[in-house]
Amino acid sequence: MKKAFITGITGQDGSYLAELLLDEGYQVYGLTRRTSTQNFARIQNIIHNPNLELISGDLIDQHSLSFALKEIQPDEVYNLAAQSFVQASWEQPILTGEFTAIGVARVLEAVRFSAPKAKFYQASSSEMFGKVREVPQNEDTPFYPRSPYGVAKVYGHWITVNYRESYDMFAVSGILFNHESPKRGLEFVTRKITNAVARIKLGKQEYIELGNLDAKRDWGYAKDYVKAMHLMLQQDSAEDFVIATGETHSVQDFLELACKAADLGDWQQYYKHNPKYDRPAEVDVLIGDASKAKKMLNWQPSVNFEELVKLMVEADIKIEEKTVH
Ligand code: NAP
Ligand code: GDD
């Protein structure tokens, strides 16, 4: 039985990846941080699976990582944990650097000394392309990050490459473009919109306040993207891959389609601009070229933009129907 260790298992991607690996017959170990209230909503459906074990630890605590890996001796390590919200990275740049940048080095050190045969996956991000140097972005496109989060991810990316080249480790980076789902955190724009649209539909809310409607992203479905992570660790050689749909849409497109999916009529009557959500430096447009992944991993997205918006709106309407407030 193959063993996988996942940091960030309570997050959107970690929860889907854990489901996938359990279905593939893995023994899965998930790192969770101690919190005063348990935070297992996204892994509720798998928490009683006998092949899942939760291990207490933190990206800031080297010993917890080294100890876990020494005990488990996993075949595969997926480092998905991070302070992942771009906006918050301006409010907490130091913490973002600790978790999202140096945290990667801590996990790599733990792999190097405690489980050197394990294959390592780093959750790199299209946010590294920032003020884009070419269109579309591929594995060779230079980085120009535009947020403390993006800067931290560039460190995480290059330290992964460096450990691969320095210590001959099987260490790869997946440069994933935005991916969403009903499990997406409510602070990210897609879920913020689909949740608000569901609440407006049910008469619980009148309008939604947003920042920049013109920003464009290459949005895919999270379940498709965790498959790509797994595929990258099944290869014979360690290589980095861009994972994206190859389409870009604006925040306004997302809002319009979400209102349409809920039969709400003209989206403009529900929208207010709030400068609080504008960013100090914006990433205007992202669009990825995933042809390397298509060719070498035989990976391609199964859900398009319209389907993604619809499935998220429908899921949020169901959730809001069951919620009192
Ligand atoms: P997410 O939902 O925000 O999940 C982040 C996870 O990291 C949570 O499980 C969180 O635990 C954990 N975490 C945060 N700080 C930690 C620490 N100090 N020690 C241990 N665990 C910690 O993020 P996601 O959307 O699943 O994304 C997964 C990874 O992919 C992240 O690294 C993100 O930056 C990257 N990424 C995401 C996208 C995307 O579009 N989703 C695109 C490219 C890259 P708690 O539950 O305790 O907070
Ligand atoms: N969150 C948020 N809230 N974003 C808004 C809002 C709002 O009210 N209004 C407009 N936006 C715009 C942001 O300015 C940004 O241009 C775009 O919507 C997307 O914002 P997010 O959904 O917060 O995602 P992100 O693109 O900044 O970051 C996500 O994708 C990265 C990959 O490119 C995160 O998942 C990162 O962790 C990930 O690395």
Short mmCIF file of C-alpha atoms and ligand atoms in Angstrom, two decimals:
data_model
loop_
_atom_site.label_atom_id
_atom_site.label_comp_id
_atom_site.label_asym_id
_atom_site.label_seq_id
_atom_site.Cartn_x
_atom_site.Cartn_y
_atom_site.Cartn_z
CA MET A 1 0.00 0.00 0.00
CA LYS A 2 1.47 3.37 -1.04
CA LYS A 3 1.71 6.05 1.64
CA ALA A 4 1.12 9.76 1.03
CA PHE A 5 1.66 12.69 3.38
CA ILE A 6 -0.37 15.84 2.69
CA THR A 7 0.14 19.24 4.31
CA GLY A 8 -2.96 21.43 3.99
CA ILE A 9 -5.39 18.50 4.07
CA THR A 10 -8.13 20.68 5.61
CA GLY A 11 -7.97 23.07 2.63
CA GLN A 12 -9.80 22.90 -0.69
CA ASP A 13 -7.10 21.03 -2.60
CA GLY A 14 -5.89 18.88 0.29
CA SER A 15 -9.37 17.52 0.89
CA TYR A 16 -9.92 16.63 -2.78
CA LEU A 17 -6.44 15.15 -3.09
CA ALA A 18 -6.98 13.00 0.02
CA GLU A 19 -10.25 11.68 -1.48
CA LEU A 20 -8.48 10.87 -4.75
CA LEU A 21 -5.57 9.07 -3.05
CA LEU A 22 -7.88 7.06 -0.77
CA ASP A 23 -9.80 5.98 -3.89
CA GLU A 24 -6.47 4.97 -5.46
CA GLY A 25 -5.76 2.70 -2.47
CA TYR A 26 -3.25 4.87 -0.61
CA GLN A 27 -2.74 5.15 3.12
CA VAL A 28 -3.09 8.91 3.61
CA TYR A 29 -1.55 10.99 6.39
CA GLY A 30 -2.73 14.58 6.73
CA LEU A 31 -0.98 17.30 8.70
CA THR A 32 -3.38 19.46 10.72
CA ARG A 33 -2.68 22.38 13.02
CA ARG A 34 -4.07 22.52 16.50
CA THR A 35 -7.01 24.95 16.64
CA SER A 36 -9.42 25.74 19.50
CA THR A 37 -12.33 24.68 17.29
CA GLN A 38 -11.90 21.74 14.94
CA ASN A 39 -11.67 22.71 11.33
CA PHE A 40 -12.51 19.45 9.54
CA ALA A 41 -15.57 20.55 7.50
CA ARG A 42 -13.93 19.76 4.15
CA ILE A 43 -12.78 16.27 5.21
CA GLN A 44 -15.99 15.27 7.02
CA ASN A 45 -16.77 12.63 4.35
CA ILE A 46 -13.42 10.82 4.77
CA ILE A 47 -12.54 11.42 8.39
CA HIS A 48 -13.66 7.96 9.50
CA ASN A 49 -11.87 6.19 6.67
CA PRO A 50 -9.48 3.69 8.31
CA ASN A 51 -6.83 4.56 5.71
CA LEU A 52 -6.72 8.21 6.75
CA GLU A 53 -4.69 9.40 9.71
CA LEU A 54 -4.38 12.99 10.89
CA ILE A 55 -1.05 14.10 12.31
CA SER A 56 -0.64 17.21 14.43
CA GLY A 57 1.96 19.72 13.22
CA ASP A 58 2.64 23.07 11.65
CA LEU A 59 4.73 24.45 8.78
CA ILE A 60 6.37 26.76 11.29
CA ASP A 61 7.47 23.87 13.52
CA GLN A 62 10.38 22.01 11.93
CA HIS A 63 10.39 19.21 14.47
CA SER A 64 6.71 18.34 13.87
CA LEU A 65 7.45 17.89 10.15
CA SER A 66 10.67 15.91 10.59
CA PHE A 67 9.13 13.67 13.23
CA ALA A 68 6.02 12.96 11.15
CA LEU A 69 8.05 12.03 8.07
CA LYS A 70 10.47 9.87 10.06
CA GLU A 71 7.57 7.89 11.52
CA ILE A 72 5.52 7.58 8.33
CA GLN A 73 8.22 7.07 5.67
CA PRO A 74 5.80 8.16 2.92
CA ASP A 75 6.28 7.40 -0.77
CA GLU A 76 4.84 10.79 -1.72
CA VAL A 77 4.74 14.18 0.04
CA TYR A 78 2.32 16.89 -1.16
CA ASN A 79 3.06 20.32 0.29
CA LEU A 80 -0.25 22.14 -0.13
CA ALA A 81 -0.27 24.12 3.12
CA ALA A 82 0.19 27.87 2.81
CA GLN A 83 -1.25 31.24 3.71
CA SER A 84 -3.03 31.15 0.37
CA PHE A 85 -5.12 34.34 0.29
CA VAL A 86 -3.39 37.01 -1.79
CA GLN A 87 -5.22 39.97 -0.20
CA ALA A 88 -4.21 38.85 3.33
CA SER A 89 -0.58 38.73 2.28
CA TRP A 90 -0.39 42.55 2.33
CA GLU A 91 -1.81 42.57 5.86
CA GLN A 92 0.46 39.75 7.06
CA PRO A 93 3.53 39.70 4.79
CA ILE A 94 5.86 38.27 7.44
CA LEU A 95 3.55 35.39 8.36
CA THR A 96 2.94 34.74 4.65
CA GLY A 97 6.71 34.51 4.15
CA GLU A 98 7.07 32.16 7.12
CA PHE A 99 4.38 29.74 5.93
CA THR A 100 4.30 30.10 2.16
CA ALA A 101 8.06 30.56 1.55
CA ILE A 102 10.18 29.24 4.43
CA GLY A 103 7.56 26.57 5.18
CA VAL A 104 8.51 24.93 1.88
CA ALA A 105 12.17 24.79 2.90
CA ARG A 106 11.15 23.22 6.22
CA VAL A 107 9.18 20.47 4.50
CA LEU A 108 12.04 19.88 2.04
CA GLU A 109 14.54 19.66 4.91
CA ALA A 110 12.24 17.18 6.65
CA VAL A 111 12.08 15.08 3.46
CA ARG A 112 15.85 15.30 2.94
CA PHE A 113 16.78 14.12 6.42
CA SER A 114 13.80 11.96 7.47
CA ALA A 115 12.36 10.42 4.27
CA PRO A 116 14.87 10.99 1.46
CA LYS A 117 13.26 8.49 -0.92
CA ALA A 118 9.89 10.27 -0.89
CA LYS A 119 8.73 12.10 -4.01
CA PHE A 120 7.87 15.74 -3.23
CA TYR A 121 5.19 18.00 -4.75
CA GLN A 122 5.18 21.78 -4.21
CA ALA A 123 2.00 23.82 -4.77
CA SER A 124 3.37 26.60 -6.93
CA SER A 125 1.08 29.24 -8.37
CA SER A 126 0.26 31.28 -11.46
CA GLU A 127 0.37 34.27 -9.08
CA MET A 128 4.17 34.02 -9.59
CA PHE A 129 3.66 35.33 -13.16
CA GLY A 130 1.99 38.48 -11.75
CA LYS A 131 2.66 41.30 -14.19
CA VAL A 132 2.91 38.84 -17.01
CA ARG A 133 5.98 38.80 -19.25
CA GLU A 134 4.30 36.81 -22.02
CA VAL A 135 0.87 35.52 -23.05
CA PRO A 136 -0.01 32.70 -22.45
CA GLN A 137 2.25 31.68 -19.56
CA ASN A 138 4.14 28.37 -19.68
CA GLU A 139 6.89 26.63 -17.68
CA ASP A 140 9.57 28.93 -19.15
CA THR A 141 7.78 32.25 -18.64
CA PRO A 142 9.77 34.53 -16.26
CA PHE A 143 8.16 35.41 -12.93
CA TYR A 144 7.11 38.93 -11.85
CA PRO A 145 5.12 38.50 -8.63
CA ARG A 146 2.80 41.34 -7.56
CA SER A 147 2.00 40.47 -3.94
CA PRO A 148 3.84 39.27 -0.84
CA TYR A 149 2.08 35.95 -1.49
CA GLY A 150 3.44 35.81 -5.05
CA VAL A 151 6.93 36.65 -3.85
CA ALA A 152 6.73 33.91 -1.20
CA LYS A 153 5.57 31.38 -3.83
CA VAL A 154 8.54 32.27 -6.04
CA TYR A 155 10.84 31.35 -3.15
CA GLY A 156 8.93 28.08 -2.64
CA HIS A 157 9.22 27.32 -6.34
CA TRP A 158 12.95 27.95 -6.62
CA ILE A 159 13.87 26.21 -3.37
CA THR A 160 12.10 23.13 -4.77
CA VAL A 161 14.08 23.36 -8.01
CA ASN A 162 17.24 23.93 -5.99
CA TYR A 163 16.74 20.86 -3.78
CA ARG A 164 16.09 18.77 -6.88
CA GLU A 165 19.34 19.99 -8.43
CA SER A 166 21.42 20.02 -5.22
CA TYR A 167 20.42 16.72 -3.64
CA ASP A 168 19.03 14.76 -6.58
CA MET A 169 15.64 14.66 -4.90
CA PHE A 170 12.43 13.86 -6.80
CA ALA A 171 10.98 17.31 -6.15
CA VAL A 172 8.48 18.94 -8.53
CA SER A 173 6.44 22.13 -8.70
CA GLY A 174 2.97 22.27 -10.17
CA ILE A 175 2.37 25.82 -11.38
CA LEU A 176 -1.39 25.76 -10.99
CA PHE A 177 -3.68 28.49 -12.26
CA ASN A 178 -6.78 29.41 -10.23
CA HIS A 179 -9.00 26.46 -9.46
CA GLU A 180 -12.30 26.57 -7.69
CA SER A 181 -15.09 24.40 -6.32
CA PRO A 182 -17.92 24.39 -3.80
CA LYS A 183 -15.18 23.79 -1.21
CA ARG A 184 -13.39 27.04 -2.07
CA GLY A 185 -12.92 29.46 0.86
CA LEU A 186 -15.60 32.16 1.03
CA GLU A 187 -12.99 34.95 0.82
CA PHE A 188 -11.94 34.09 -2.76
CA VAL A 189 -13.86 35.97 -5.43
CA THR A 190 -15.55 33.00 -7.15
CA ARG A 191 -17.03 31.51 -3.99
CA LYS A 192 -17.79 34.97 -2.59
CA ILE A 193 -19.89 35.57 -5.72
CA THR A 194 -21.64 32.18 -5.83
CA ASN A 195 -22.43 32.35 -2.11
CA ALA A 196 -23.82 35.90 -2.46
CA VAL A 197 -25.83 34.97 -5.54
CA ALA A 198 -27.37 32.03 -3.67
CA ARG A 199 -28.23 34.28 -0.71
CA ILE A 200 -29.72 36.96 -3.01
CA LYS A 201 -31.79 34.28 -4.73
CA LEU A 202 -33.18 33.15 -1.37
CA GLY A 203 -33.86 36.71 -0.16
CA LYS A 204 -31.15 36.67 2.52
CA GLN A 205 -28.93 39.37 1.00
CA GLU A 206 -29.54 42.33 -1.32
CA TYR A 207 -26.26 42.92 -3.09
CA ILE A 208 -22.55 41.98 -3.26
CA GLU A 209 -19.61 44.32 -2.70
CA LEU A 210 -16.56 43.61 -4.85
CA GLY A 211 -13.28 45.19 -5.90
CA ASN A 212 -11.81 45.10 -9.40
CA LEU A 213 -14.26 43.52 -11.87
CA ASP A 214 -11.80 43.77 -14.78
CA ALA A 215 -9.20 41.32 -13.45
CA LYS A 216 -9.02 38.20 -15.62
CA ARG A 217 -8.18 34.71 -14.47
CA ASP A 218 -7.79 31.24 -15.99
CA TRP A 219 -10.30 29.41 -13.77
CA GLY A 220 -10.57 25.60 -13.63
CA TYR A 221 -12.17 22.98 -11.40
CA ALA A 222 -10.18 21.91 -8.32
CA LYS A 223 -10.99 18.19 -8.70
CA ASP A 224 -9.32 18.18 -12.12
CA TYR A 225 -6.25 19.96 -10.73
CA VAL A 226 -5.53 17.52 -7.88
CA LYS A 227 -5.42 14.73 -10.49
CA ALA A 228 -2.57 16.60 -12.15
CA MET A 229 -0.66 16.79 -8.84
CA HIS A 230 -0.87 13.02 -8.47
CA LEU A 231 0.14 12.42 -12.10
CA MET A 232 3.28 14.57 -11.66
CA LEU A 233 4.54 12.24 -8.93
CA GLN A 234 3.89 9.12 -11.05
CA GLN A 235 6.45 10.19 -13.70
CA ASP A 236 9.94 8.71 -14.01
CA SER A 237 11.64 12.10 -13.98
CA ALA A 238 10.95 15.14 -11.80
CA GLU A 239 9.66 18.03 -13.91
CA ASP A 240 7.59 21.14 -13.35
CA PHE A 241 4.24 21.60 -15.09
CA VAL A 242 1.78 24.42 -15.76
CA ILE A 243 -1.81 23.35 -15.10
CA ALA A 244 -4.49 25.58 -16.63
CA THR A 245 -7.54 25.60 -18.92
CA GLY A 246 -6.10 27.98 -21.53
CA GLU A 247 -9.14 30.29 -21.26
CA THR A 248 -9.38 33.59 -19.40
CA HIS A 249 -12.45 35.40 -18.06
CA SER A 250 -13.02 38.54 -16.04
CA VAL A 251 -14.50 38.78 -12.54
CA GLN A 252 -17.42 40.55 -14.23
CA ASP A 253 -17.93 37.55 -16.57
CA PHE A 254 -18.06 35.31 -13.50
CA LEU A 255 -20.60 37.55 -11.76
CA GLU A 256 -22.79 37.83 -14.87
CA LEU A 257 -22.83 34.08 -15.43
CA ALA A 258 -23.51 33.36 -11.76
CA CYS A 259 -26.53 35.70 -11.79
CA LYS A 260 -27.70 34.02 -14.98
CA ALA A 261 -27.29 30.53 -13.48
CA ALA A 262 -29.59 31.60 -10.61
CA ASP A 263 -32.10 33.34 -12.94
CA LEU A 264 -31.56 36.66 -11.19
CA GLY A 265 -31.80 38.95 -14.23
CA ASP A 266 -29.49 41.93 -14.73
CA TRP A 267 -26.35 41.47 -12.57
CA GLN A 268 -25.77 45.23 -12.25
CA GLN A 269 -28.66 45.66 -9.82
CA TYR A 270 -26.88 43.42 -7.28
CA TYR A 271 -23.35 44.83 -7.49
CA LYS A 272 -21.62 47.60 -5.55
CA HIS A 273 -17.97 48.55 -5.79
CA ASN A 274 -16.10 48.68 -2.49
CA PRO A 275 -12.52 50.00 -2.75
CA LYS A 276 -11.67 47.94 0.35
CA TYR A 277 -11.38 44.95 -2.01
CA ASP A 278 -9.07 46.68 -4.50
CA ARG A 279 -5.47 45.47 -4.22
CA PRO A 280 -2.34 47.62 -3.77
CA ALA A 281 -0.90 45.91 -6.86
CA GLU A 282 -3.11 43.87 -9.18
CA VAL A 283 -2.50 40.87 -11.40
CA ASP A 284 -4.51 42.02 -14.41
CA VAL A 285 -4.68 38.92 -16.57
CA LEU A 286 -3.59 35.30 -16.31
CA ILE A 287 -3.90 32.64 -18.98
CA GLY A 288 -1.96 29.39 -18.92
CA ASP A 289 -0.53 27.13 -21.58
CA ALA A 290 -0.81 23.56 -20.26
CA SER A 291 0.37 21.85 -23.44
CA LYS A 292 3.31 20.18 -21.66
CA ALA A 293 0.90 18.59 -19.15
CA LYS A 294 -1.41 17.51 -21.97
CA LYS A 295 1.48 15.88 -23.80
CA MET A 296 3.43 14.30 -20.95
CA LEU A 297 0.76 13.67 -18.29
CA ASN A 298 -2.16 13.16 -20.66
CA TRP A 299 -3.96 15.69 -18.45
CA GLN A 300 -6.73 17.99 -19.51
CA PRO A 301 -9.56 19.80 -17.72
CA SER A 302 -12.98 18.14 -17.71
CA VAL A 303 -15.07 21.14 -16.58
CA ASN A 304 -15.29 24.39 -18.56
CA PHE A 305 -15.88 27.92 -17.23
CA GLU A 306 -19.67 27.92 -17.70
CA GLU A 307 -20.00 24.47 -16.06
CA LEU A 308 -17.80 25.58 -13.16
CA VAL A 309 -19.90 28.68 -12.43
CA LYS A 310 -23.12 26.66 -12.66
CA LEU A 311 -21.97 23.84 -10.39
CA MET A 312 -20.76 26.34 -7.76
CA VAL A 313 -24.01 28.36 -7.84
CA GLU A 314 -26.12 25.21 -7.58
CA ALA A 315 -24.05 23.89 -4.66
CA ASP A 316 -24.32 27.22 -2.81
CA ILE A 317 -28.08 27.41 -3.31
CA LYS A 318 -28.38 23.93 -1.73
CA ILE A 319 -26.17 24.97 1.21
CA GLU A 320 -28.05 28.24 1.76
CA GLU A 321 -31.43 26.48 1.62
CA LYS A 322 -30.35 24.43 4.65
CA THR A 323 -28.82 27.40 6.54
CA VAL A 324 -31.00 29.62 8.72
CA HIS A 325 -29.08 32.96 8.56
P1 NAP B 1 -6.58 26.65 1.22
O1 NAP B 1 -7.96 26.14 1.01
O2 NAP B 1 -6.39 28.02 1.76
O3 NAP B 1 -5.85 25.60 2.20
C1 NAP B 1 -4.63 25.93 2.84
C2 NAP B 1 -4.27 24.80 3.78
O4 NAP B 1 -3.02 25.13 4.40
C3 NAP B 1 -5.27 24.59 4.93
O5 NAP B 1 -5.39 23.22 5.18
C4 NAP B 1 -4.56 25.27 6.10
O6 NAP B 1 -4.93 24.75 7.36
C5 NAP B 1 -3.11 24.88 5.80
N1 NAP B 1 -2.16 25.72 6.50
C6 NAP B 1 -2.02 27.07 6.44
N2 NAP B 1 -0.99 27.46 7.20
C7 NAP B 1 -0.46 26.34 7.77
C8 NAP B 1 0.61 26.10 8.66
N3 NAP B 1 1.35 27.09 9.16
N4 NAP B 1 0.88 24.83 9.02
C9 NAP B 1 0.13 23.80 8.55
N5 NAP B 1 -0.92 23.98 7.71
C10 NAP B 1 -1.20 25.24 7.33
O7 NAP B 1 -5.73 26.56 -0.12
P2 NAP B 1 -6.02 25.70 -1.46
O8 NAP B 1 -6.87 26.52 -2.37
O9 NAP B 1 -6.44 24.34 -1.08
O10 NAP B 1 -4.57 25.67 -2.11
C11 NAP B 1 -3.63 24.65 -1.80
C12 NAP B 1 -2.23 25.12 -2.14
O11 NAP B 1 -2.14 25.43 -3.51
C13 NAP B 1 -1.79 26.40 -1.42
O12 NAP B 1 -0.41 26.30 -1.18
C14 NAP B 1 -2.06 27.49 -2.41
O13 NAP B 1 -1.24 28.61 -2.16
C15 NAP B 1 -1.72 26.78 -3.70
N6 NAP B 1 -2.41 27.23 -4.90
C16 NAP B 1 -3.76 27.31 -4.93
C17 NAP B 1 -4.40 27.68 -6.09
C18 NAP B 1 -5.92 27.77 -6.16
O14 NAP B 1 -6.41 28.37 -7.11
N7 NAP B 1 -6.64 27.16 -5.23
C19 NAP B 1 -3.65 27.94 -7.24
C20 NAP B 1 -2.26 27.82 -7.19
C21 NAP B 1 -1.65 27.44 -6.02
P3 NAP B 1 -6.18 25.35 8.20
O15 NAP B 1 -7.38 24.66 7.67
O16 NAP B 1 -5.82 24.97 9.59
O17 NAP B 1 -6.20 26.84 7.96
N1 GDD B 2 -11.00 37.88 -3.11
C1 GDD B 2 -11.56 38.87 -3.79
N2 GDD B 2 -12.61 39.53 -3.23
N3 GDD B 2 -11.10 39.17 -5.02
C2 GDD B 2 -11.72 40.16 -5.70
C3 GDD B 2 -12.81 40.88 -5.18
C4 GDD B 2 -13.27 40.56 -3.88
O1 GDD B 2 -14.21 41.14 -3.35
N4 GDD B 2 -13.20 41.77 -6.10
C5 GDD B 2 -12.41 41.63 -7.16
N5 GDD B 2 -11.50 40.67 -6.92
C6 GDD B 2 -10.43 40.25 -7.84
C7 GDD B 2 -9.03 40.32 -7.23
O2 GDD B 2 -8.55 41.67 -7.24
C8 GDD B 2 -8.28 39.38 -8.15
O3 GDD B 2 -7.83 40.07 -9.28
C9 GDD B 2 -9.32 38.36 -8.60
O4 GDD B 2 -10.60 38.89 -8.18
C10 GDD B 2 -9.15 36.96 -8.01
O5 GDD B 2 -8.99 37.07 -6.60
P1 GDD B 2 -9.01 35.76 -5.65
O6 GDD B 2 -10.22 34.95 -5.92
O7 GDD B 2 -8.79 36.25 -4.26
O8 GDD B 2 -7.80 34.89 -6.19
P2 GDD B 2 -6.30 35.26 -6.62
O9 GDD B 2 -6.22 35.15 -8.11
O10 GDD B 2 -5.85 36.51 -6.01
O11 GDD B 2 -5.48 34.07 -5.94
C11 GDD B 2 -5.90 32.72 -6.07
O12 GDD B 2 -5.30 32.14 -7.21
C12 GDD B 2 -3.87 32.02 -7.14
C13 GDD B 2 -3.42 31.39 -8.45
O13 GDD B 2 -3.32 32.36 -9.43
C14 GDD B 2 -5.51 31.99 -4.77
O14 GDD B 2 -6.10 30.71 -4.78
C15 GDD B 2 -4.02 31.83 -4.65
O15 GDD B 2 -3.73 30.99 -3.52
C16 GDD B 2 -3.51 31.15 -5.93
O16 GDD B 2 -2.13 30.97 -5.88
#
